[in-house]
mmCIF file of C-alpha atoms and ligand atoms in Angstrom:
data_model
loop_
_atom_site.group_PDB
_atom_site.id
_atom_site.type_symbol
_atom_site.label_atom_id
_atom_site.label_comp_id
_atom_site.label_asym_id
_atom_site.label_seq_id
_atom_site.Cartn_x
_atom_site.Cartn_y
_atom_site.Cartn_z
ATOM 1 C CA MET H 292 0.005 0.002 0.043
ATOM 2 C CA ALA H 293 1.370 3.349 -0.880
ATOM 3 C CA ALA H 294 2.389 5.583 2.020
ATOM 4 C CA THR H 295 0.196 8.621 2.600
ATOM 5 C CA ALA H 296 1.629 12.112 2.126
ATOM 6 C CA ASP H 297 1.565 12.516 5.924
ATOM 7 C CA GLN H 298 3.509 9.238 6.500
ATOM 8 C CA THR H 299 6.159 10.279 3.953
ATOM 9 C CA LEU H 300 6.429 13.641 5.545
ATOM 10 C CA ARG H 301 6.886 12.082 8.962
ATOM 11 C CA ALA H 302 9.453 9.643 7.730
ATOM 12 C CA VAL H 303 11.563 12.555 6.498
ATOM 13 C CA ALA H 304 11.046 14.489 9.733
ATOM 14 C CA SER H 305 12.010 11.495 11.770
ATOM 15 C CA ASP H 306 15.060 10.484 9.706
ATOM 16 C CA GLU H 307 18.037 11.268 11.896
ATOM 17 C CA THR H 308 20.266 11.388 8.918
ATOM 18 C CA ALA H 309 18.115 13.993 7.105
ATOM 19 C CA VAL H 310 20.059 17.162 6.553
ATOM 20 C CA ASP H 311 18.542 20.123 8.387
ATOM 21 C CA GLY H 312 17.080 21.581 5.163
ATOM 22 C CA GLU H 313 14.950 18.541 4.537
ATOM 23 C CA GLY H 314 13.999 18.342 8.200
ATOM 24 C CA GLN H 315 13.007 21.992 8.178
ATOM 25 C CA ALA H 316 10.892 21.536 5.073
ATOM 26 C CA ALA H 317 9.120 18.527 6.555
ATOM 27 C CA PHE H 318 8.533 20.390 9.816
ATOM 28 C CA ASP H 319 7.204 23.487 8.002
ATOM 29 C CA ARG H 320 4.707 21.255 6.065
ATOM 30 C CA ILE H 321 3.533 19.493 9.296
ATOM 31 C CA ILE H 322 2.913 22.962 10.831
ATOM 32 C CA GLU H 323 1.212 24.136 7.643
ATOM 33 C CA GLN H 324 -1.086 21.144 7.602
ATOM 34 C CA ASP H 325 -1.819 21.865 11.294
ATOM 35 C CA SER H 326 -0.711 18.362 12.121
ATOM 36 C CA ARG H 327 1.461 17.364 15.148
ATOM 37 C CA ILE H 328 5.179 17.302 15.784
ATOM 38 C CA GLU H 329 6.127 14.219 17.794
ATOM 39 C CA PRO H 330 9.272 13.717 19.919
ATOM 40 C CA ARG H 331 11.164 11.689 17.303
ATOM 41 C CA ASP H 332 10.440 14.198 14.595
ATOM 42 C CA TRP H 333 13.078 16.672 13.393
ATOM 43 C CA MET H 334 12.449 20.101 14.841
ATOM 44 C CA PRO H 335 14.254 23.398 14.729
ATOM 45 C CA ASP H 336 16.395 24.108 17.852
ATOM 46 C CA LYS H 337 14.359 27.230 18.537
ATOM 47 C CA TYR H 338 11.131 25.262 18.600
ATOM 48 C CA ARG H 339 12.613 22.680 20.977
ATOM 49 C CA LYS H 340 13.984 25.374 23.297
ATOM 50 C CA SER H 341 10.831 27.493 23.226
ATOM 51 C CA LEU H 342 8.655 24.372 23.949
ATOM 52 C CA THR H 343 10.949 23.206 26.677
ATOM 53 C CA ARG H 344 10.788 26.663 28.358
ATOM 54 C CA GLN H 345 7.035 26.886 27.924
ATOM 55 C CA ILE H 346 6.171 23.428 29.146
ATOM 56 C CA SER H 347 8.583 23.481 32.072
ATOM 57 C CA GLN H 348 7.390 26.957 33.228
ATOM 58 C CA HIS H 349 3.836 25.536 33.023
ATOM 59 C CA ALA H 350 4.913 22.497 35.101
ATOM 60 C CA HIS H 351 6.655 24.764 37.695
ATOM 61 C CA SER H 352 3.484 26.816 37.929
ATOM 62 C CA GLU H 353 1.400 23.764 38.748
ATOM 63 C CA ILE H 354 3.835 22.619 41.397
ATOM 64 C CA ILE H 355 4.408 26.163 43.015
ATOM 65 C CA GLY H 356 0.628 26.700 42.749
ATOM 66 C CA MET H 357 0.081 23.913 45.236
ATOM 67 C CA GLN H 358 1.531 26.008 48.025
ATOM 68 C CA PRO H 359 -1.078 28.880 48.536
ATOM 69 C CA GLU H 360 -3.835 26.264 48.634
ATOM 70 C CA GLY H 361 -1.889 23.557 50.442
ATOM 71 C CA ASN H 362 -1.542 25.950 53.303
ATOM 72 C CA TRP H 363 -5.308 26.016 53.754
ATOM 73 C CA ILE H 364 -5.982 22.312 53.836
ATOM 74 C CA THR H 365 -5.683 22.092 57.646
ATOM 75 C CA ARG H 366 -7.760 25.205 58.002
ATOM 76 C CA ALA H 367 -10.614 24.383 55.605
ATOM 77 C CA PRO H 368 -13.934 24.903 57.403
ATOM 78 C CA SER H 369 -15.350 21.358 57.133
ATOM 79 C CA LEU H 370 -14.284 17.775 56.402
ATOM 80 C CA LYS H 371 -15.983 17.999 53.017
ATOM 81 C CA ARG H 372 -14.039 21.157 52.100
ATOM 82 C CA LYS H 373 -10.754 19.593 53.301
ATOM 83 C CA ALA H 374 -11.349 16.545 51.107
ATOM 84 C CA ILE H 375 -12.248 18.714 48.008
ATOM 85 C CA LEU H 376 -9.272 21.012 48.533
ATOM 86 C CA MET H 377 -6.927 18.102 49.026
ATOM 87 C CA ALA H 378 -8.141 16.500 45.844
ATOM 88 C CA LYS H 379 -7.620 19.751 43.987
ATOM 89 C CA VAL H 380 -4.056 20.214 45.274
ATOM 90 C CA GLN H 381 -3.209 16.597 44.334
ATOM 91 C CA ASP H 382 -4.619 17.318 40.824
ATOM 92 C CA GLU H 383 -2.137 20.164 40.547
ATOM 93 C CA ALA H 384 0.752 17.814 41.418
ATOM 94 C CA GLY H 385 -0.511 15.467 38.717
ATOM 95 C CA HIS H 386 -0.573 18.356 36.203
ATOM 96 C CA GLY H 387 3.031 19.104 37.100
ATOM 97 C CA LEU H 388 3.942 15.468 36.523
ATOM 98 C CA TYR H 389 2.315 15.175 33.070
ATOM 99 C CA LEU H 390 3.944 18.406 32.029
ATOM 100 C CA TYR H 391 7.417 17.540 33.249
ATOM 101 C CA SER H 392 7.022 14.205 31.406
ATOM 102 C CA ALA H 393 6.010 16.025 28.249
ATOM 103 C CA ALA H 394 8.937 18.513 28.597
ATOM 104 C CA GLU H 395 11.295 15.572 29.088
ATOM 105 C CA THR H 396 10.451 14.228 25.627
ATOM 106 C CA LEU H 397 12.264 17.296 24.265
ATOM 107 C CA GLY H 398 15.537 16.207 25.867
ATOM 108 C CA THR H 399 15.823 18.004 29.176
ATOM 109 C CA THR H 400 15.573 15.786 32.263
ATOM 110 C CA ARG H 401 13.172 16.475 35.085
ATOM 111 C CA ASP H 402 16.108 16.819 37.470
ATOM 112 C CA GLU H 403 17.562 19.650 35.375
ATOM 113 C CA MET H 404 14.231 21.386 35.191
ATOM 114 C CA MET H 405 13.708 21.081 39.010
ATOM 115 C CA GLN H 406 17.175 22.369 39.585
ATOM 116 C CA GLN H 407 16.493 25.424 37.403
ATOM 117 C CA LEU H 408 13.376 26.097 39.496
ATOM 118 C CA ILE H 409 15.020 25.768 42.904
ATOM 119 C CA ASP H 410 18.031 27.802 41.823
ATOM 120 C CA GLY H 411 15.573 30.621 40.908
ATOM 121 C CA LYS H 412 16.585 30.462 37.282
ATOM 122 C CA ALA H 413 13.202 29.343 35.914
ATOM 123 C CA LYS H 414 10.001 31.336 35.831
ATOM 124 C CA TYR H 415 6.522 30.267 36.822
ATOM 125 C CA SER H 416 3.168 32.060 36.786
ATOM 126 C CA SER H 417 3.413 35.370 38.793
ATOM 127 C CA ILE H 418 -0.020 34.700 40.362
ATOM 128 C CA PHE H 419 1.379 32.214 42.844
ATOM 129 C CA ASN H 420 3.609 34.837 44.433
ATOM 130 C CA TYR H 421 0.633 36.399 46.107
ATOM 131 C CA PRO H 422 -0.536 35.254 49.533
ATOM 132 C CA ALA H 423 -3.869 33.463 50.177
ATOM 133 C CA ARG H 424 -5.041 35.392 53.233
ATOM 134 C CA THR H 425 -8.420 33.974 54.052
ATOM 135 C CA TRP H 426 -10.560 30.969 53.253
ATOM 136 C CA ALA H 427 -12.353 32.989 50.636
ATOM 137 C CA ASP H 428 -9.074 33.074 48.675
ATOM 138 C CA MET H 429 -9.656 29.389 48.008
ATOM 139 C CA GLY H 430 -12.833 30.409 46.249
ATOM 140 C CA ALA H 431 -11.169 33.348 44.342
ATOM 141 C CA ILE H 432 -8.233 31.306 43.260
ATOM 142 C CA GLY H 433 -10.476 28.442 42.097
ATOM 143 C CA TRP H 434 -12.849 30.721 40.167
ATOM 144 C CA LEU H 435 -10.426 33.324 38.757
ATOM 145 C CA VAL H 436 -7.012 31.602 38.623
ATOM 146 C CA ASP H 437 -8.156 28.218 37.497
ATOM 147 C CA GLY H 438 -10.638 29.989 35.216
ATOM 148 C CA ALA H 439 -7.868 32.013 33.602
ATOM 149 C CA ALA H 440 -5.856 28.774 33.358
ATOM 150 C CA ILE H 441 -8.805 27.225 31.427
ATOM 151 C CA CYS H 442 -9.025 30.068 28.988
ATOM 152 C CA ASN H 443 -5.287 29.847 28.386
ATOM 153 C CA GLN H 444 -5.128 26.050 28.213
ATOM 154 C CA VAL H 445 -8.164 24.909 26.226
ATOM 155 C CA PRO H 446 -6.512 26.264 22.998
ATOM 156 C CA LEU H 447 -3.258 24.520 23.999
ATOM 157 C CA CYS H 448 -4.988 21.103 23.602
ATOM 158 C CA ARG H 449 -4.378 21.756 19.878
ATOM 159 C CA ALA H 450 -0.781 22.800 20.421
ATOM 160 C CA SER H 451 1.398 21.477 17.596
ATOM 161 C CA TYR H 452 3.691 19.614 19.933
ATOM 162 C CA GLY H 453 1.898 16.252 20.430
ATOM 163 C CA PRO H 454 2.879 15.366 24.080
ATOM 164 C CA TYR H 455 1.996 18.890 25.265
ATOM 165 C CA GLY H 456 -1.425 18.969 23.543
ATOM 166 C CA ARG H 457 -2.385 15.583 24.873
ATOM 167 C CA ALA H 458 -1.396 16.419 28.399
ATOM 168 C CA MET H 459 -3.558 19.469 28.230
ATOM 169 C CA VAL H 460 -6.748 17.519 27.431
ATOM 170 C CA ARG H 461 -6.853 15.849 30.851
ATOM 171 C CA ILE H 462 -5.518 18.883 32.649
ATOM 172 C CA CYS H 463 -8.386 21.060 31.196
ATOM 173 C CA LYS H 464 -11.023 18.611 32.431
ATOM 174 C CA GLU H 465 -9.580 18.830 35.920
ATOM 175 C CA GLU H 466 -9.250 22.636 35.716
ATOM 176 C CA SER H 467 -12.915 22.824 34.932
ATOM 177 C CA PHE H 468 -13.753 21.036 38.258
ATOM 178 C CA HIS H 469 -11.351 23.367 40.059
ATOM 179 C CA GLN H 470 -13.080 26.453 38.669
ATOM 180 C CA ARG H 471 -16.496 25.186 39.726
ATOM 181 C CA GLN H 472 -15.393 24.348 43.225
ATOM 182 C CA GLY H 473 -14.018 27.926 43.591
ATOM 183 C CA PHE H 474 -17.101 29.413 42.234
ATOM 184 C CA GLU H 475 -19.217 27.296 44.684
ATOM 185 C CA ILE H 476 -17.113 28.437 47.654
ATOM 186 C CA LEU H 477 -17.705 32.051 46.733
ATOM 187 C CA LEU H 478 -21.445 31.450 46.141
ATOM 188 C CA GLU H 479 -21.878 30.001 49.597
ATOM 189 C CA LEU H 480 -19.917 32.844 51.246
ATOM 190 C CA SER H 481 -21.715 35.434 49.220
ATOM 191 C CA ASN H 482 -25.058 34.067 50.414
ATOM 192 C CA GLY H 483 -23.798 33.803 53.957
ATOM 193 C CA THR H 484 -23.494 36.476 56.711
ATOM 194 C CA PRO H 485 -22.508 40.041 55.817
ATOM 195 C CA ALA H 486 -18.964 39.282 57.123
ATOM 196 C CA GLN H 487 -18.720 36.226 54.882
ATOM 197 C CA LYS H 488 -19.870 38.146 51.875
ATOM 198 C CA GLN H 489 -17.295 40.824 52.618
ATOM 199 C CA MET H 490 -14.589 38.226 52.928
ATOM 200 C CA ALA H 491 -15.561 36.867 49.477
ATOM 201 C CA GLN H 492 -15.584 40.349 47.976
ATOM 202 C CA ASP H 493 -12.121 41.135 49.444
ATOM 203 C CA ALA H 494 -10.645 37.907 48.065
ATOM 204 C CA VAL H 495 -12.083 38.775 44.548
ATOM 205 C CA ASP H 496 -10.721 42.338 44.883
ATOM 206 C CA ARG H 497 -7.314 40.956 45.571
ATOM 207 C CA THR H 498 -7.219 38.252 42.932
ATOM 208 C CA TYR H 499 -8.875 39.983 39.959
ATOM 209 C CA ALA H 500 -5.959 42.028 38.580
ATOM 210 C CA PRO H 501 -3.223 39.391 39.115
ATOM 211 C CA ALA H 502 -5.584 36.825 37.463
ATOM 212 C CA LEU H 503 -5.878 39.070 34.368
ATOM 213 C CA MET H 504 -2.138 39.364 34.278
ATOM 214 C CA MET H 505 -1.761 35.597 34.004
ATOM 215 C CA PHE H 506 -2.339 35.992 30.208
ATOM 216 C CA GLY H 507 0.999 37.808 30.022
ATOM 217 C CA PRO H 508 1.940 41.283 28.880
ATOM 218 C CA PRO H 509 -0.089 43.206 26.262
ATOM 219 C CA ASP H 510 0.386 41.907 22.695
ATOM 220 C CA GLY H 511 2.715 44.796 21.720
ATOM 221 C CA ASP H 512 5.070 43.776 24.615
ATOM 222 C CA SER H 513 5.079 40.094 23.962
ATOM 223 C CA PRO H 514 7.540 39.335 21.087
ATOM 224 C CA ASN H 515 7.649 35.524 21.748
ATOM 225 C CA SER H 516 3.890 35.224 21.146
ATOM 226 C CA VAL H 517 4.225 35.939 17.375
ATOM 227 C CA GLN H 518 6.647 33.077 16.758
ATOM 228 C CA SER H 519 4.610 30.762 19.087
ATOM 229 C CA MET H 520 1.473 31.456 17.032
ATOM 230 C CA LYS H 521 3.376 30.795 13.801
ATOM 231 C CA TRP H 522 4.306 27.382 15.215
ATOM 232 C CA ASN H 523 0.650 26.667 16.125
ATOM 233 C CA VAL H 524 1.598 26.324 19.788
ATOM 234 C CA LYS H 525 -0.335 29.516 20.789
ATOM 235 C CA ARG H 526 -3.601 29.985 19.017
ATOM 236 C CA PHE H 527 -4.763 33.284 20.413
ATOM 237 C CA SER H 528 -2.877 36.364 21.534
ATOM 238 C CA ASN H 529 -2.474 37.390 25.225
ATOM 239 C CA ASP H 530 -5.050 40.241 24.735
ATOM 240 C CA GLU H 531 -7.518 38.019 22.927
ATOM 241 C CA LEU H 532 -7.442 35.569 25.759
ATOM 242 C CA ARG H 533 -7.657 38.168 28.401
ATOM 243 C CA GLN H 534 -10.732 39.685 26.639
ATOM 244 C CA ARG H 535 -12.294 36.204 26.492
ATOM 245 C CA PHE H 536 -11.702 35.764 30.190
ATOM 246 C CA VAL H 537 -13.209 39.114 31.192
ATOM 247 C CA ASP H 538 -16.291 38.361 28.914
ATOM 248 C CA MET H 539 -16.665 35.059 30.700
ATOM 249 C CA ILE H 540 -16.397 36.276 34.371
ATOM 250 C CA VAL H 541 -18.520 39.399 34.295
ATOM 251 C CA PRO H 542 -21.865 37.452 34.064
ATOM 252 C CA GLN H 543 -20.528 34.916 36.610
ATOM 253 C CA ALA H 544 -19.731 37.747 39.090
ATOM 254 C CA GLU H 545 -23.367 38.938 38.684
ATOM 255 C CA VAL H 546 -24.563 35.440 39.677
ATOM 256 C CA LEU H 547 -22.272 35.451 42.674
ATOM 257 C CA GLY H 548 -23.565 38.916 43.725
ATOM 258 C CA LEU H 549 -19.983 40.201 43.817
ATOM 259 C CA THR H 550 -18.403 43.111 42.030
ATOM 260 C CA LEU H 551 -15.198 43.157 39.975
ATOM 261 C CA PRO H 552 -12.752 45.809 41.131
ATOM 262 C CA ASP H 553 -12.473 47.880 37.946
ATOM 263 C CA PRO H 554 -14.346 51.165 37.512
ATOM 264 C CA ASP H 555 -13.690 51.037 33.734
ATOM 265 C CA LEU H 556 -15.481 47.706 33.300
ATOM 266 C CA LYS H 557 -18.428 48.116 31.007
ATOM 267 C CA TRP H 558 -20.156 46.505 28.036
ATOM 268 C CA ASN H 559 -19.153 47.885 24.694
ATOM 269 C CA GLU H 560 -22.050 47.382 22.313
ATOM 270 C CA GLU H 561 -20.043 48.186 19.253
ATOM 271 C CA ARG H 562 -17.233 45.680 20.020
ATOM 272 C CA GLY H 563 -19.553 43.097 21.488
ATOM 273 C CA HIS H 564 -17.081 42.817 24.429
ATOM 274 C CA TYR H 565 -16.506 44.280 27.884
ATOM 275 C CA ASP H 566 -14.060 47.162 28.053
ATOM 276 C CA PHE H 567 -11.788 47.005 31.033
ATOM 277 C CA GLY H 568 -9.148 49.240 32.721
ATOM 278 C CA GLU H 569 -5.361 49.243 32.207
ATOM 279 C CA LEU H 570 -3.492 46.860 34.432
ATOM 280 C CA ASP H 571 -0.434 47.738 36.585
ATOM 281 C CA TRP H 572 2.288 46.222 34.339
ATOM 282 C CA ASP H 573 5.003 47.680 36.633
ATOM 283 C CA GLU H 574 3.701 45.411 39.429
ATOM 284 C CA PHE H 575 3.674 42.433 37.017
ATOM 285 C CA LYS H 576 7.280 43.017 36.047
ATOM 286 C CA GLU H 577 8.310 43.422 39.783
ATOM 287 C CA VAL H 578 6.622 40.076 40.697
ATOM 288 C CA LEU H 579 8.136 38.374 37.652
ATOM 289 C CA ALA H 580 11.580 39.648 38.533
ATOM 290 C CA GLY H 581 11.282 37.897 41.938
ATOM 291 C CA ARG H 582 10.163 40.857 44.048
ATOM 292 C CA GLY H 583 6.493 39.854 44.657
ATOM 293 C CA PRO H 584 5.073 39.423 48.144
ATOM 294 C CA CYS H 585 5.756 35.670 48.361
ATOM 295 C CA ASN H 586 8.527 34.822 45.803
ATOM 296 C CA THR H 587 11.232 34.136 48.370
ATOM 297 C CA GLN H 588 8.904 32.055 50.569
ATOM 298 C CA ARG H 589 7.571 30.000 47.666
ATOM 299 C CA LEU H 590 11.091 29.113 46.482
ATOM 300 C CA GLU H 591 12.285 28.354 50.015
ATOM 301 C CA ARG H 592 9.396 25.959 50.567
ATOM 302 C CA ARG H 593 9.988 24.241 47.183
ATOM 303 C CA ARG H 594 13.706 23.890 47.931
ATOM 304 C CA ALA H 595 13.061 22.452 51.336
ATOM 305 C CA ALA H 596 10.446 19.962 49.957
ATOM 306 C CA HIS H 597 12.993 18.961 47.306
ATOM 307 C CA GLU H 598 15.753 18.337 49.906
ATOM 308 C CA ASP H 599 13.310 16.533 52.305
ATOM 309 C CA GLY H 600 12.320 14.279 49.459
ATOM 310 C CA ALA H 601 15.870 13.278 48.497
ATOM 311 C CA TRP H 602 15.619 9.953 50.400
ATOM 312 C CA VAL H 603 12.439 9.063 48.558
ATOM 313 C CA ARG H 604 14.108 9.629 45.190
ATOM 314 C CA GLU H 605 17.180 7.605 46.286
ATOM 315 C CA ALA H 606 14.995 4.760 47.599
ATOM 316 C CA ALA H 607 12.934 4.705 44.401
ATOM 317 C CA LYS H 608 16.152 4.593 42.307
ATOM 318 C CA ALA H 609 17.596 1.674 44.362
ATOM 319 C CA TYR H 610 14.286 -0.174 44.172
ATOM 320 C CA ALA H 611 14.162 0.278 40.355
ATOM 321 C CA ALA H 612 17.761 -0.900 40.027
ATOM 322 C CA ARG H 613 17.172 -3.927 42.126
ATOM 323 C CA THR H 614 13.979 -4.827 40.302
ATOM 324 C CA ALA H 615 15.708 -4.439 36.945
ATOM 325 C CA GLY H 616 18.549 -6.703 38.212
ATOM 326 C CA ARG H 617 15.957 -9.329 39.341
ATOM 327 C CA GLN H 618 14.108 -9.211 36.057
ATOM 328 C CA SER H 619 17.306 -9.736 33.992
ATOM 329 C CA THR H 620 18.318 -12.616 36.255
ATOM 330 C CA GLU H 621 14.844 -14.173 35.684
ATOM 331 C CA LEU H 622 15.209 -13.696 31.969
ATOM 332 C CA ILE H 623 18.574 -15.378 31.959
ATOM 333 C CA GLY H 624 17.249 -18.162 34.159
ATOM 334 C CA ALA H 625 14.408 -18.632 31.762
HETATM 335 FE FE1 FE2 G 882 -3.498 22.765 37.178
HETATM 336 FE FE1 FE2 G 883 -6.132 23.946 38.764
#
């Protein structure tokens, strides 16, 4: 049977002896056809580096993001809330694992990526450098932070790099549960006592702007986005995604009976979207540069957890080596 055009293309892209020119042409055609690049395919160095950076930063964000919520597990107001929050935090650990695995297929080991994180050389989402002050922050984080993550990540399910896109499919399903649980926490508080409603409002006031900044700087200030869109990794620009998010949360805030802290927020009939005010990009840059309210604390905690876990990694390695030894003896014996 004759090979399909796609199979031929992939054979060229996977051929390790193919000169770069042929590999590049095959890569370009795969991108043009909106098909997928797989780990064994030839890919430009810049694509590999950019994807490694993006996926590892994403993995770091999932892992660091466990901290603000993990701190609230023991203080959750009921057994049911503890169980839900614990499940959510565990999901985030799982997201980190899928993503580190996806990034490893590009040739950087998980150990290297973890080292970059604890050395302070890698970035992660700036939102996790803000403190979670009250129980209501668990609601605001779920609703707004996981909500922003969904807007960002649903289009990534179609990212051109196969392992990344496939990891995102399951992650998005779980993020959807996370957003609903956050919304439900806020709904209950909002319908509670005046003090509870105020607590919910304060948490939303604190989280709103940092959540909008999760989409990254404005398009004019985001040079990497253009290339990422050409590679079919990113499908919408930062500003498009931010707009989509604002349009989604305004009606949800109305259901919650809470307000969003932006006096410029209003429906624009002509555009068919909500207008919203300018964000404080100086603050964003400060937090990204490591000078946010919790940067030091988050990294110290991550470093300590890594050191505390050293014996587990050693034990797992020793066990794997022993099991491998036993299996080969069994094979020889057979
Ligand atoms: Fe997540
Ligand atoms: Fe989440």
